[in-house]
């Protein structure tokens, strides 16, 4: 196992399937979400990327992962919070063979799917842990200095106590480490279209009987800036990709539209109105 990951995990016991338990779990407010996601995880998938491209753009996120990896120091360790099926890291042996990734998710049954997607990377460059984002099971002391990067995609948007998730991320990030949080953006054109069709558009609140959703907002940006004590930059991505308009073809692996979409992702707000994702990025001082 890669050194930093080995150092973090060597004193912990993995279950027989190689997944680490990271108690405590405190996500009672999200119990309906856990049940929902367990039902999704109970399905069999013969093509993970095809299934994922219904709700994430593979080419765009591959591009974002590569940008993030470029900021990680040699031999660095990344924590992916709410990493689910782990697909962001499937190319890491080629792109950054020196980097380790620990994926945590509070739905344990997602993690065997991550093992299917990542194969022999698990136990070498990647570790899988069942844990809650609001109570990360890591102590920062002389044995563990923290992670070099925290990556989290469309996860904090589902955590009702957003501030707690941010403060936990900050606590376990090394000084100089980088934080990236991707959430669904508020898209005015989709909101108007849905209203025209007599349908609702949730910006912040509970989807009945299901999950909490808080789309990216200036309040979140301020909360991240205050917690980390640093400047937060923004980024807009998934500009062409739109499951809401049933335009998911650019999300498929190898899609030419998807590659163009990846190039349209930007920090300047260009086409930000159309972007499906808005992300916040900062470095811990
Ligand atoms: C929309 S999915 C995104 C998954 C993945 N990041 C991706 O990009 O494909 C949200 C994930 O966050 C996980 N999650 C939500 N709340 C969490 C929490 N409090 N602690 C840990 N994981 C959480 C869910 O189980 C789910 O796997």
PDB file of N, CA and C in Angstrom, residues 206-259:
ATOM      1  N   UNK A 206     -35.751  20.162   1.915  1.00  0.00           N
ATOM      2  CA  UNK A 206     -35.869  18.702   1.868  1.00  0.00           C
ATOM      3  C   UNK A 206     -36.681  18.280   0.651  1.00  0.00           C
ATOM      4  N   UNK A 207     -36.167  17.297  -0.072  1.00  0.00           N
ATOM      5  CA  UNK A 207     -36.981  16.610  -1.077  1.00  0.00           C
ATOM      6  C   UNK A 207     -37.814  15.640  -0.248  1.00  0.00           C
ATOM      7  N   UNK A 208     -39.135  15.745  -0.327  1.00  0.00           N
ATOM      8  CA  UNK A 208     -39.980  15.032   0.635  1.00  0.00           C
ATOM      9  C   UNK A 208     -39.653  13.549   0.756  1.00  0.00           C
ATOM     10  N   UNK A 209     -39.482  13.090   1.993  1.00  0.00           N
ATOM     11  CA  UNK A 209     -39.211  11.677   2.275  1.00  0.00           C
ATOM     12  C   UNK A 209     -37.874  11.217   1.739  1.00  0.00           C
ATOM     13  N   UNK A 210     -37.005  12.149   1.383  1.00  0.00           N
ATOM     14  CA  UNK A 210     -35.777  11.748   0.716  1.00  0.00           C
ATOM     15  C   UNK A 210     -34.589  12.538   1.272  1.00  0.00           C
ATOM     16  N   UNK A 211     -33.918  13.310   0.426  1.00  0.00           N
ATOM     17  CA  UNK A 211     -32.709  13.974   0.913  1.00  0.00           C
ATOM     18  C   UNK A 211     -32.851  15.483   1.005  1.00  0.00           C
ATOM     19  N   UNK A 212     -31.896  16.061   1.719  1.00  0.00           N
ATOM     20  CA  UNK A 212     -31.728  17.505   1.803  1.00  0.00           C
ATOM     21  C   UNK A 212     -30.957  17.952   0.568  1.00  0.00           C
ATOM     22  N   UNK A 213     -31.331  19.098   0.013  1.00  0.00           N
ATOM     23  CA  UNK A 213     -30.531  19.646  -1.091  1.00  0.00           C
ATOM     24  C   UNK A 213     -30.338  21.136  -0.868  1.00  0.00           C
ATOM     25  N   UNK A 214     -29.079  21.567  -0.806  1.00  0.00           N
ATOM     26  CA  UNK A 214     -28.771  23.003  -0.764  1.00  0.00           C
ATOM     27  C   UNK A 214     -27.816  23.264  -1.916  1.00  0.00           C
ATOM     28  N   UNK A 215     -28.344  23.889  -2.970  1.00  0.00           N
ATOM     29  CA  UNK A 215     -27.481  24.193  -4.126  1.00  0.00           C
ATOM     30  C   UNK A 215     -26.418  25.202  -3.728  1.00  0.00           C
ATOM     31  N   UNK A 216     -25.353  25.254  -4.516  1.00  0.00           N
ATOM     32  CA  UNK A 216     -24.225  26.152  -4.213  1.00  0.00           C
ATOM     33  C   UNK A 216     -24.727  27.582  -4.048  1.00  0.00           C
ATOM     34  N   UNK A 217     -24.197  28.262  -3.048  1.00  0.00           N
ATOM     35  CA  UNK A 217     -24.684  29.623  -2.754  1.00  0.00           C
ATOM     36  C   UNK A 217     -23.539  30.491  -2.238  1.00  0.00           C
ATOM     37  N   UNK A 218     -23.790  31.801  -2.247  1.00  0.00           N
ATOM     38  CA  UNK A 218     -22.803  32.729  -1.693  1.00  0.00           C
ATOM     39  C   UNK A 218     -22.619  32.485  -0.196  1.00  0.00           C
ATOM     40  N   UNK A 219     -23.707  32.081   0.488  1.00  0.00           N
ATOM     41  CA  UNK A 219     -23.600  31.782   1.928  1.00  0.00           C
ATOM     42  C   UNK A 219     -22.612  30.640   2.164  1.00  0.00           C
ATOM     43  N   UNK A 220     -22.696  29.613   1.313  1.00  0.00           N
ATOM     44  CA  UNK A 220     -21.757  28.483   1.461  1.00  0.00           C
ATOM     45  C   UNK A 220     -20.324  28.960   1.231  1.00  0.00           C
ATOM     46  N   UNK A 221     -20.176  29.806   0.220  1.00  0.00           N
ATOM     47  CA  UNK A 221     -18.829  30.323  -0.093  1.00  0.00           C
ATOM     48  C   UNK A 221     -18.277  31.070   1.124  1.00  0.00           C
ATOM     49  N   UNK A 222     -19.121  31.898   1.741  1.00  0.00           N
ATOM     50  CA  UNK A 222     -18.682  32.660   2.926  1.00  0.00           C
ATOM     51  C   UNK A 222     -18.360  31.735   4.079  1.00  0.00           C
ATOM     52  N   UNK A 223     -19.168  30.700   4.260  1.00  0.00           N
ATOM     53  CA  UNK A 223     -18.943  29.752   5.364  1.00  0.00           C
ATOM     54  C   UNK A 223     -17.580  29.048   5.173  1.00  0.00           C
ATOM     55  N   UNK A 224     -17.269  28.680   3.930  1.00  0.00           N
ATOM     56  CA  UNK A 224     -15.983  28.016   3.658  1.00  0.00           C
ATOM     57  C   UNK A 224     -14.833  29.000   3.919  1.00  0.00           C
ATOM     58  N   UNK A 225     -14.996  30.229   3.437  1.00  0.00           N
ATOM     59  CA  UNK A 225     -13.935  31.238   3.617  1.00  0.00           C
ATOM     60  C   UNK A 225     -13.688  31.499   5.106  1.00  0.00           C
ATOM     61  N   UNK A 226     -14.787  31.589   5.886  1.00  0.00           N
ATOM     62  CA  UNK A 226     -14.645  31.887   7.319  1.00  0.00           C
ATOM     63  C   UNK A 226     -13.988  30.707   8.044  1.00  0.00           C
ATOM     64  N   UNK A 227     -14.384  29.489   7.698  1.00  0.00           N
ATOM     65  CA  UNK A 227     -13.843  28.310   8.393  1.00  0.00           C
ATOM     66  C   UNK A 227     -12.370  28.115   8.069  1.00  0.00           C
ATOM     67  N   UNK A 228     -12.026  28.233   6.799  1.00  0.00           N
ATOM     68  CA  UNK A 228     -10.628  28.002   6.402  1.00  0.00           C
ATOM     69  C   UNK A 228      -9.757  29.232   6.625  1.00  0.00           C
ATOM     70  N   UNK A 229     -10.409  30.380   6.765  1.00  0.00           N
ATOM     71  CA  UNK A 229      -9.624  31.611   6.922  1.00  0.00           C
ATOM     72  C   UNK A 229      -8.802  31.903   5.682  1.00  0.00           C
ATOM     73  N   UNK A 230      -9.410  31.647   4.513  1.00  0.00           N
ATOM     74  CA  UNK A 230      -8.669  31.914   3.272  1.00  0.00           C
ATOM     75  C   UNK A 230      -9.626  32.345   2.162  1.00  0.00           C
ATOM     76  N   UNK A 231      -9.048  32.821   1.089  1.00  0.00           N
ATOM     77  CA  UNK A 231      -9.854  33.256  -0.051  1.00  0.00           C
ATOM     78  C   UNK A 231     -10.397  32.023  -0.773  1.00  0.00           C
ATOM     79  N   UNK A 232     -11.640  32.114  -1.185  1.00  0.00           N
ATOM     80  CA  UNK A 232     -12.266  30.982  -1.882  1.00  0.00           C
ATOM     81  C   UNK A 232     -12.486  31.369  -3.337  1.00  0.00           C
ATOM     82  N   UNK A 233     -12.010  30.530  -4.247  1.00  0.00           N
ATOM     83  CA  UNK A 233     -12.291  30.801  -5.662  1.00  0.00           C
ATOM     84  C   UNK A 233     -13.449  29.902  -6.117  1.00  0.00           C
ATOM     85  N   UNK A 234     -14.067  30.311  -7.223  1.00  0.00           N
ATOM     86  CA  UNK A 234     -15.231  29.573  -7.713  1.00  0.00           C
ATOM     87  C   UNK A 234     -14.940  29.017  -9.093  1.00  0.00           C
ATOM     88  N   UNK A 235     -15.734  28.014  -9.449  1.00  0.00           N
ATOM     89  CA  UNK A 235     -15.567  27.405 -10.753  1.00  0.00           C
ATOM     90  C   UNK A 235     -16.929  26.916 -11.238  1.00  0.00           C
ATOM     91  N   UNK A 236     -17.145  27.002 -12.542  1.00  0.00           N
ATOM     92  CA  UNK A 236     -18.413  26.568 -13.124  1.00  0.00           C
ATOM     93  C   UNK A 236     -18.120  25.423 -14.093  1.00  0.00           C
ATOM     94  N   UNK A 237     -18.897  24.352 -13.977  1.00  0.00           N
ATOM     95  CA  UNK A 237     -18.643  23.180 -14.831  1.00  0.00           C
ATOM     96  C   UNK A 237     -19.967  22.505 -15.212  1.00  0.00           C
ATOM     97  N   UNK A 238     -19.873  21.562 -16.136  1.00  0.00           N
ATOM     98  CA  UNK A 238     -21.051  20.877 -16.708  1.00  0.00           C
ATOM     99  C   UNK A 238     -21.989  21.931 -17.330  1.00  0.00           C
ATOM    100  N   UNK A 239     -21.475  22.575 -18.354  1.00  0.00           N
ATOM    101  CA  UNK A 239     -22.216  23.661 -19.002  1.00  0.00           C
ATOM    102  C   UNK A 239     -23.113  23.116 -20.127  1.00  0.00           C
ATOM    103  N   UNK A 240     -22.604  22.162 -20.901  1.00  0.00           N
ATOM    104  CA  UNK A 240     -23.431  21.555 -21.956  1.00  0.00           C
ATOM    105  C   UNK A 240     -24.258  20.388 -21.408  1.00  0.00           C
ATOM    106  N   UNK A 241     -23.636  19.625 -20.526  1.00  0.00           N
ATOM    107  CA  UNK A 241     -24.274  18.424 -19.972  1.00  0.00           C
ATOM    108  C   UNK A 241     -25.512  18.821 -19.171  1.00  0.00           C
ATOM    109  N   UNK A 242     -26.665  18.231 -19.497  1.00  0.00           N
ATOM    110  CA  UNK A 242     -27.879  18.641 -18.794  1.00  0.00           C
ATOM    111  C   UNK A 242     -28.898  17.507 -18.690  1.00  0.00           C
ATOM    112  N   UNK A 243     -28.815  16.689 -17.647  1.00  0.00           N
ATOM    113  CA  UNK A 243     -29.846  15.664 -17.457  1.00  0.00           C
ATOM    114  C   UNK A 243     -31.230  16.286 -17.345  1.00  0.00           C
ATOM    115  N   UNK A 244     -31.305  17.525 -16.818  1.00  0.00           N
ATOM    116  CA  UNK A 244     -32.605  18.196 -16.648  1.00  0.00           C
ATOM    117  C   UNK A 244     -33.275  18.416 -18.008  1.00  0.00           C
ATOM    118  N   UNK A 245     -32.458  18.620 -19.078  1.00  0.00           N
ATOM    119  CA  UNK A 245     -33.012  18.794 -20.433  1.00  0.00           C
ATOM    120  C   UNK A 245     -32.851  17.506 -21.247  1.00  0.00           C
ATOM    121  N   UNK A 246     -32.583  16.429 -20.531  1.00  0.00           N
ATOM    122  CA  UNK A 246     -32.368  15.093 -21.131  1.00  0.00           C
ATOM    123  C   UNK A 246     -31.216  15.096 -22.139  1.00  0.00           C
ATOM    124  N   UNK A 247     -30.243  15.946 -21.917  1.00  0.00           N
ATOM    125  CA  UNK A 247     -29.067  15.992 -22.793  1.00  0.00           C
ATOM    126  C   UNK A 247     -27.876  15.418 -22.014  1.00  0.00           C
ATOM    127  N   UNK A 248     -27.825  14.085 -21.961  1.00  0.00           N
ATOM    128  CA  UNK A 248     -26.773  13.424 -21.175  1.00  0.00           C
ATOM    129  C   UNK A 248     -25.659  12.855 -22.059  1.00  0.00           C
ATOM    130  N   UNK A 249     -25.837  12.935 -23.384  1.00  0.00           N
ATOM    131  CA  UNK A 249     -24.803  12.369 -24.274  1.00  0.00           C
ATOM    132  C   UNK A 249     -23.410  12.946 -23.975  1.00  0.00           C
ATOM    133  N   UNK A 250     -23.283  14.257 -23.662  1.00  0.00           N
ATOM    134  CA  UNK A 250     -21.929  14.775 -23.375  1.00  0.00           C
ATOM    135  C   UNK A 250     -21.325  14.205 -22.096  1.00  0.00           C
ATOM    136  N   UNK A 251     -22.133  13.501 -21.314  1.00  0.00           N
ATOM    137  CA  UNK A 251     -21.605  12.942 -20.061  1.00  0.00           C
ATOM    138  C   UNK A 251     -20.939  11.604 -20.242  1.00  0.00           C
ATOM    139  N   UNK A 252     -21.112  11.016 -21.443  1.00  0.00           N
ATOM    140  CA  UNK A 252     -20.571   9.656 -21.630  1.00  0.00           C
ATOM    141  C   UNK A 252     -19.061   9.677 -21.839  1.00  0.00           C
ATOM    142  N   UNK A 253     -18.387   8.603 -21.413  1.00  0.00           N
ATOM    143  CA  UNK A 253     -16.934   8.563 -21.598  1.00  0.00           C
ATOM    144  C   UNK A 253     -16.600   8.682 -23.078  1.00  0.00           C
ATOM    145  N   UNK A 254     -15.600   9.487 -23.387  1.00  0.00           N
ATOM    146  CA  UNK A 254     -15.136   9.607 -24.773  1.00  0.00           C
ATOM    147  C   UNK A 254     -15.970  10.548 -25.616  1.00  0.00           C
ATOM    148  N   UNK A 255     -17.040  11.134 -25.079  1.00  0.00           N
ATOM    149  CA  UNK A 255     -17.893  12.024 -25.879  1.00  0.00           C
ATOM    150  C   UNK A 255     -17.117  13.270 -26.318  1.00  0.00           C
ATOM    151  N   UNK A 256     -17.245  13.617 -27.600  1.00  0.00           N
ATOM    152  CA  UNK A 256     -16.566  14.817 -28.106  1.00  0.00           C
ATOM    153  C   UNK A 256     -17.200  16.070 -27.487  1.00  0.00           C
ATOM    154  N   UNK A 257     -18.540  16.062 -27.378  1.00  0.00           N
ATOM    155  CA  UNK A 257     -19.231  17.174 -26.702  1.00  0.00           C
ATOM    156  C   UNK A 257     -18.765  17.273 -25.256  1.00  0.00           C
ATOM    157  N   UNK A 258     -18.557  16.108 -24.652  1.00  0.00           N
ATOM    158  CA  UNK A 258     -18.096  16.075 -23.257  1.00  0.00           C
ATOM    159  C   UNK A 258     -16.730  16.705 -23.117  1.00  0.00           C
ATOM    160  N   UNK A 259     -15.849  16.428 -24.102  1.00  0.00           N
ATOM    161  CA  UNK A 259     -14.485  17.004 -24.046  1.00  0.00           C
ATOM    162  C   UNK A 259     -14.560  18.522 -24.235  1.00  0.00           C
TER     163      UNK A 259
END
